[in-house]
Tab-separated table of C-alpha atoms in Angstrom:
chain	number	residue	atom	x	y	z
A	1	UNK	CA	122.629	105.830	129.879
A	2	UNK	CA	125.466	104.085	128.371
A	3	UNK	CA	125.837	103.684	125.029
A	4	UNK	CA	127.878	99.805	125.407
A	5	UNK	CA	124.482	98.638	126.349
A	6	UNK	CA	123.239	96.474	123.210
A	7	UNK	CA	119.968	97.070	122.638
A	8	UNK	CA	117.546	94.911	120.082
A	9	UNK	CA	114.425	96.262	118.020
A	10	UNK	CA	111.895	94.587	116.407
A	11	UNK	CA	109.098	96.587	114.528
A	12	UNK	CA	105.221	95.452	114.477
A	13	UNK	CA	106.093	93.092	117.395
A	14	UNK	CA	102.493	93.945	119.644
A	15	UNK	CA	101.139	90.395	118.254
A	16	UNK	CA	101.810	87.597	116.021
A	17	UNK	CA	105.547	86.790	114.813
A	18	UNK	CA	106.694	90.185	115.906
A	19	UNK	CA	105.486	89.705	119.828
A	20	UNK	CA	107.136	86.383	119.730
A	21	UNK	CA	110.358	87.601	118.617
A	22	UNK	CA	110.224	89.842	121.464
A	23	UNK	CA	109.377	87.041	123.552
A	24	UNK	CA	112.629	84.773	122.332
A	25	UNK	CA	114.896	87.903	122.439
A	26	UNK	CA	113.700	88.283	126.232
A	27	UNK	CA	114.806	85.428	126.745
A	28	UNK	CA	118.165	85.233	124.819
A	29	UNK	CA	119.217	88.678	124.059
A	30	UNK	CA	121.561	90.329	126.323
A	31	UNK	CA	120.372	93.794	126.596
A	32	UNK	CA	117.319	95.621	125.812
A	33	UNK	CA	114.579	94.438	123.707
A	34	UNK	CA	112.310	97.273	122.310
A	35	UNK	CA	108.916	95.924	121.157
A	36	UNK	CA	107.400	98.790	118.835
A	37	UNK	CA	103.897	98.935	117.762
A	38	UNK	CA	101.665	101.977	115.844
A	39	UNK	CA	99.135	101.699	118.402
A	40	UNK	CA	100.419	102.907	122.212
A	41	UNK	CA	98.028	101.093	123.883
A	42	UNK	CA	98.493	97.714	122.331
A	43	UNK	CA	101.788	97.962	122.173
A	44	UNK	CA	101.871	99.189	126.379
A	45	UNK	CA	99.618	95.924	126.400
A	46	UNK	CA	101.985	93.697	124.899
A	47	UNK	CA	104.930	95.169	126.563
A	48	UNK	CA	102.587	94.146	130.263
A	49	UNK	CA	102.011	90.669	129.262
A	50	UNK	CA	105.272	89.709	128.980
A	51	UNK	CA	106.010	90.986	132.373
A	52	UNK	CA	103.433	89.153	133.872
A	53	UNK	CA	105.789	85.843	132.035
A	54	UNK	CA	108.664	87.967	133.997
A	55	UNK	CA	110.669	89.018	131.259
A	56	UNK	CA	111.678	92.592	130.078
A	57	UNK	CA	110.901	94.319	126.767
A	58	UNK	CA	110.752	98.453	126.802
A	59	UNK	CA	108.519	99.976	124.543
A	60	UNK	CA	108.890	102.527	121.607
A	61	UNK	CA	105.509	103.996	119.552
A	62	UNK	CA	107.025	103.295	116.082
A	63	UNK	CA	104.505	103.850	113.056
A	64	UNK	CA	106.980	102.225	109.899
A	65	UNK	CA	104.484	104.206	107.546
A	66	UNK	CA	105.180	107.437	108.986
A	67	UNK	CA	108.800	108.758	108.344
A	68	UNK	CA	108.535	111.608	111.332
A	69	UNK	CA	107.879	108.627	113.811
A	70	UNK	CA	110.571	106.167	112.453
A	71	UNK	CA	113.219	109.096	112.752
A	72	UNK	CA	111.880	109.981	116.529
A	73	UNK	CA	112.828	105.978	116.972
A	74	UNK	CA	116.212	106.711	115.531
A	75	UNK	CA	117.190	109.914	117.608
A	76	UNK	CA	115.977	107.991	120.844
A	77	UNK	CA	118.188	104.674	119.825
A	78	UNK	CA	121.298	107.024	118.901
A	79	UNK	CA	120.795	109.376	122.397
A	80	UNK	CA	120.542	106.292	124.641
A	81	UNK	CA	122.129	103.104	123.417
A	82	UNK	CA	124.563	104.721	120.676
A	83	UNK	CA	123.514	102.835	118.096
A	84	UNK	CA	121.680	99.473	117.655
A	85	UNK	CA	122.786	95.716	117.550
A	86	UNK	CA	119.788	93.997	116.551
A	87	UNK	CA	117.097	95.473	114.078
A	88	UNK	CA	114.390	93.116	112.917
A	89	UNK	CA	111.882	94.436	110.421
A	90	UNK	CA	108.937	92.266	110.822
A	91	UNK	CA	106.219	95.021	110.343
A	92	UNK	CA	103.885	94.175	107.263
A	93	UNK	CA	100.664	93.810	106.391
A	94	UNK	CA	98.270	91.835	103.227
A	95	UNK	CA	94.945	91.697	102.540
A	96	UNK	CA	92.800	89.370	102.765
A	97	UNK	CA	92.041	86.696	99.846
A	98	UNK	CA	88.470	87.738	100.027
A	99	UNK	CA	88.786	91.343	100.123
A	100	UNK	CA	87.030	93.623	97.402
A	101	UNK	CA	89.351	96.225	97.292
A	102	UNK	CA	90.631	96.893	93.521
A	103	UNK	CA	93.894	95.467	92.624
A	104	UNK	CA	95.363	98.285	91.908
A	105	UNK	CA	94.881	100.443	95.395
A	106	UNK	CA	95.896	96.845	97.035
A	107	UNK	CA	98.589	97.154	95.166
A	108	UNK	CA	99.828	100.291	96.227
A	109	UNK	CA	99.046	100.082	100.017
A	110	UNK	CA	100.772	97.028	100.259
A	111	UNK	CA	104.233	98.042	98.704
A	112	UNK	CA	103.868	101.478	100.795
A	113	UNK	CA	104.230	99.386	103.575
A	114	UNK	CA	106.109	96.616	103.189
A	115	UNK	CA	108.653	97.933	100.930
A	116	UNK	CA	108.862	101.425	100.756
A	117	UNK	CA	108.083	101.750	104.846
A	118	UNK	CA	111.114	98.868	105.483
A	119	UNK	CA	112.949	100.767	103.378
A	120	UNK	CA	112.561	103.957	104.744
A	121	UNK	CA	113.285	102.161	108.203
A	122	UNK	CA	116.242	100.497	106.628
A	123	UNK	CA	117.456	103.666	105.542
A	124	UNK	CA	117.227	105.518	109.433
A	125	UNK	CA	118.512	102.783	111.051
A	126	UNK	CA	121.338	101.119	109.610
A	127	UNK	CA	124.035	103.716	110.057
A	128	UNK	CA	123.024	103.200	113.505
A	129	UNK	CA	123.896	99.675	113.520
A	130	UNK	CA	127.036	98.667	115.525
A	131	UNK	CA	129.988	96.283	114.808
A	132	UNK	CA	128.805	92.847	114.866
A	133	UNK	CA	124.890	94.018	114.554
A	134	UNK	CA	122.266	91.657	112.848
A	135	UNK	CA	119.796	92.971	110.639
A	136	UNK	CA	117.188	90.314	110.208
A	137	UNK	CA	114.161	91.842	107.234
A	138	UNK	CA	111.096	89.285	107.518
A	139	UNK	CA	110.060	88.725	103.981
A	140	UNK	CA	108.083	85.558	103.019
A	141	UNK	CA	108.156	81.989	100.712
A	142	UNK	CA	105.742	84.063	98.358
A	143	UNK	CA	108.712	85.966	97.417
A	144	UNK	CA	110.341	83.239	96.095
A	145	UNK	CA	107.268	82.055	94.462
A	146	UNK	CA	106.294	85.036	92.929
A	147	UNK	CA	109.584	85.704	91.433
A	148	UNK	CA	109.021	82.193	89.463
A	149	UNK	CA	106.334	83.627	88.263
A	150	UNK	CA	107.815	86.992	86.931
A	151	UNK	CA	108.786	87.094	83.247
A	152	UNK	CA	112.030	85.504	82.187
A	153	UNK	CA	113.661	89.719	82.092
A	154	UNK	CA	112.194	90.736	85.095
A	155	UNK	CA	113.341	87.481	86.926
A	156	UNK	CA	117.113	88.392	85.569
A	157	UNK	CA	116.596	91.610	87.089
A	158	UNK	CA	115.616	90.768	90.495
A	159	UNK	CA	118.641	88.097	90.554
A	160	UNK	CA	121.083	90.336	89.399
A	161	UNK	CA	124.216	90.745	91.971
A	162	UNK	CA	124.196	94.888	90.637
A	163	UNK	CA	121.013	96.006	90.727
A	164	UNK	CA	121.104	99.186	92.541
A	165	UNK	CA	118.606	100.220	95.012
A	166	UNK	CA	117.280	103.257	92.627
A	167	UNK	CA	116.761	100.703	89.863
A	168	UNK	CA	114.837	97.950	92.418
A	169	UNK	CA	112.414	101.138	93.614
A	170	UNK	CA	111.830	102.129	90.124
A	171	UNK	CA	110.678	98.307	89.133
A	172	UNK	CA	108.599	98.376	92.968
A	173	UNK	CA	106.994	101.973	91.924
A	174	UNK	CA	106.580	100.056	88.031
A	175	UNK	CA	104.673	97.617	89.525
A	176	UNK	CA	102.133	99.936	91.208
A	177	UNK	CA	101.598	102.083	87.674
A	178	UNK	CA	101.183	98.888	85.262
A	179	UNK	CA	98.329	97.783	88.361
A	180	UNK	CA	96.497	100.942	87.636
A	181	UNK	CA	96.688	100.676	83.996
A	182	UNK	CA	95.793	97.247	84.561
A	183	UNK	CA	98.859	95.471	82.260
A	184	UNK	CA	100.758	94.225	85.039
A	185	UNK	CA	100.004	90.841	83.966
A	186	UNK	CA	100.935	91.666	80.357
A	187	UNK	CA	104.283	93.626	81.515
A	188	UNK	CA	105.680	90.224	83.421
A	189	UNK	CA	104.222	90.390	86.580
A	190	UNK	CA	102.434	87.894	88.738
A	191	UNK	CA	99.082	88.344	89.647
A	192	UNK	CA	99.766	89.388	94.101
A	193	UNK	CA	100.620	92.294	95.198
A	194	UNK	CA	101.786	90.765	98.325
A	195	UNK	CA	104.042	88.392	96.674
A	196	UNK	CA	105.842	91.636	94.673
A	197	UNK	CA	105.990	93.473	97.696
A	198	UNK	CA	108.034	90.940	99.081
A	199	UNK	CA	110.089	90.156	96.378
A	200	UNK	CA	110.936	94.269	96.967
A	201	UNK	CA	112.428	93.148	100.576
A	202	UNK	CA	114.489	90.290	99.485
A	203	UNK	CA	116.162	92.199	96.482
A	204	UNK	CA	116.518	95.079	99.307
A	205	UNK	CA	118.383	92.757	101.977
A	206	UNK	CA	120.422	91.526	98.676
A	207	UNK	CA	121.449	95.248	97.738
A	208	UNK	CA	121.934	96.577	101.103
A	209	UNK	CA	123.907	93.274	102.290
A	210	UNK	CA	126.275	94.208	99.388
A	211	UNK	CA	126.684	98.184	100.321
A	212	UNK	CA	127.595	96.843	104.152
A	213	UNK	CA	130.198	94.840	102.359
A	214	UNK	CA	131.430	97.662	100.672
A	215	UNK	CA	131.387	100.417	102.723
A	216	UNK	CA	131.913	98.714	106.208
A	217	UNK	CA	133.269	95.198	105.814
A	218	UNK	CA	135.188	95.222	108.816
A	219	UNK	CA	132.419	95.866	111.091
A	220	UNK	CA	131.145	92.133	110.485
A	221	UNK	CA	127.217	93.345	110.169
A	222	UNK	CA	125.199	90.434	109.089
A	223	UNK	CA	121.864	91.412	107.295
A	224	UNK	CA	119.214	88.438	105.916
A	225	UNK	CA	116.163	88.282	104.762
A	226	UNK	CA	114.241	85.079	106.151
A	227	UNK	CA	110.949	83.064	105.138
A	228	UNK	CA	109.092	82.594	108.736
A	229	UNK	CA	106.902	80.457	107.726
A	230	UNK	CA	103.185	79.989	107.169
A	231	UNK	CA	102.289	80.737	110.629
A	232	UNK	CA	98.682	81.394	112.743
A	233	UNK	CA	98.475	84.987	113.374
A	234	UNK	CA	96.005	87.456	112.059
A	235	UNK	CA	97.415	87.894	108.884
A	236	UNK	CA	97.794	84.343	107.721
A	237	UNK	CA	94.728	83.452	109.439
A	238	UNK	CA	94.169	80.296	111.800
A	239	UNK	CA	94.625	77.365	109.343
A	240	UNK	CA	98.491	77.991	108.957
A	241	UNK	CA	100.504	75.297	109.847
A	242	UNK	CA	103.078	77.031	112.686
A	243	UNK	CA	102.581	78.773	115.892
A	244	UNK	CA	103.536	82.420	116.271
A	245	UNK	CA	106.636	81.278	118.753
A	246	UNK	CA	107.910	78.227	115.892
A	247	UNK	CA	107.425	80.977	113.207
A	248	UNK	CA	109.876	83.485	115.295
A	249	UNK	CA	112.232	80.648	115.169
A	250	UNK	CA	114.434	81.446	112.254
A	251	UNK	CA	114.220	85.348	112.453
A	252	UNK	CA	115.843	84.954	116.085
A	253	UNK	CA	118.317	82.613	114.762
A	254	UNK	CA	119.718	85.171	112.806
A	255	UNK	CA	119.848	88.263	114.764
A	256	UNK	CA	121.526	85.987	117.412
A	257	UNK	CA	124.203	84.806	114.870
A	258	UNK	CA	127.363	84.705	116.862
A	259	UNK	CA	129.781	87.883	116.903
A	260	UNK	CA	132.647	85.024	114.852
A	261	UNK	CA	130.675	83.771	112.281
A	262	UNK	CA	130.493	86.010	108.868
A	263	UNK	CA	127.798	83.966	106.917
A	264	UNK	CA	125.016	83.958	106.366
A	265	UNK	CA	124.987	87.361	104.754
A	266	UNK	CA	122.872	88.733	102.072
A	267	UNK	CA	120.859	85.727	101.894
A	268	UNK	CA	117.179	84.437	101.671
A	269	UNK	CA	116.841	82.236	104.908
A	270	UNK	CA	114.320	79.449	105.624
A	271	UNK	CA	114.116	77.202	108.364
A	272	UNK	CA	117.445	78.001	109.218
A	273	UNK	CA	118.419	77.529	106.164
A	274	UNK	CA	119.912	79.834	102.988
A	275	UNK	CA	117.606	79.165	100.186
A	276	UNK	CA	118.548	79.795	96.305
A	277	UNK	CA	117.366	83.016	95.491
């Protein structure tokens, strides 16, 4: 196979936001479009219905929690397309408002995921990506929320244009300890473990935004995190205000950003729009 042949990826895209990101990339992408999912059969099931709406997506078992499986994803991307042009990390998970589990083990299964697991996907993939590529990392309004609700110091930290990546996982891993000593309230944190974990992926787009910039500025990557939206899917249960397909809306927007444009870049997107961070 070639290796000019752009191919896009999306990860947790067998339902919800992440299946209708596939859908719009179908439809706009030139190239493949890889819908991933943990589960083979939901994600072979996803991959069938949008045949039977005659477009194309290929699919790729991709569990983000499990390193062994993201780096099986990376060898297969590198051996047949050369790299990648499009990576959207959409895979996440929260619990639900009414669940009983303790804090604290919320806590820590929900930054394992969403920012350690991103990270660790992040960290496979984007040497991968190719000149002009789009790196689109779904993160969420409760990031910006919860950082309003952080302490005055850990606020300046998360804002900072230096913080390093080793500093922002040592404040994510924080986070997790002061939950299971039960003072994460008392050390400056705000009371959601979702919320935190997301803050984790917009400080990450921020930092790695900045190392493209550094160490490959020519290359004219483009890598934003975006706010979907409150949007019906399993997750966010079926009172949200947006469909699946108007909450894929901005994530598609950017990882179609045209090859000329070099904004935005390292920003926190909504609607289409960069929001102050």
């Amino acid at each position: 196979m070639s290796s000019s042949r752009r191919v896009a990826v999306v990860t947790g895209s067998n339902k919800g936001i992440g299946f209708a990101i596939v859908r719009d990339l179908c439809k706009k992408f030139s190239g493949d479009v890889i819908l991933t999912s943990r589960d083979l059969t939901r994600g072979q099931e996803a991959v069938k219905k949008l045949k039977e709406e005659g477009l194309n997506a290929l699919f790729h078992q991709l569990d983000i929690d499990d390193l062994q499986s993201i780096r099986t994803l990376r060898d297969f991307l590198k051996e047949r397309y050369g790299g990648v042009d499009v990576l959207v990390n959409n895979a996440g998970m929260a619990f639900k408002e009414a669940d009983t589990t303790p804090f604290h083990i919320q806590a820590e299964v929900t930054m394992k995921t969403n920012f350690f697991s991103t990270r660790n996907v992040s960290t496979e993939l984007l040497p991968l990506m190719k000149p002009q590529g789009r790196v689109v990392n779904v993160s969420s309004v409760m990031s910006v929320r919860s950082l309003q609700k952080c302490s005055p110091e850990l606020q300046q930290k998360f804002r900072s244009d230096t913080i390093t990546e080793e500093e922002l996982v040592g404040l994510m891993e924080k986070f997790v300890e002061d939950t299971k000593k039960g003072v994460h309230e008392k050390e400056g944190w705000p009371n959601t473990a979702y919320g935190v974990s997301k803050i984790g992926v917009t400080v990450l787009s921020r930092i790695h935004a900045r190392q493209l910039n550094e160490k490959r500025k020519g290359d004219n990557i483009l890598l934003n995190a975006c706010c979907p939206g409150w949007v019906r899917t399993d997750m966010a249960g079926p009172k949200a205000t947006k469909s699946p397909e108007e909450g894929a809306e901005t994530p598609v927007y950017l990882a179609l950003l045209p090859p000329n444009v070099t904004e935005p870049h390292g920003q926190f997107v909504s609607e289409k729009k960069v929001e102050k961070w």
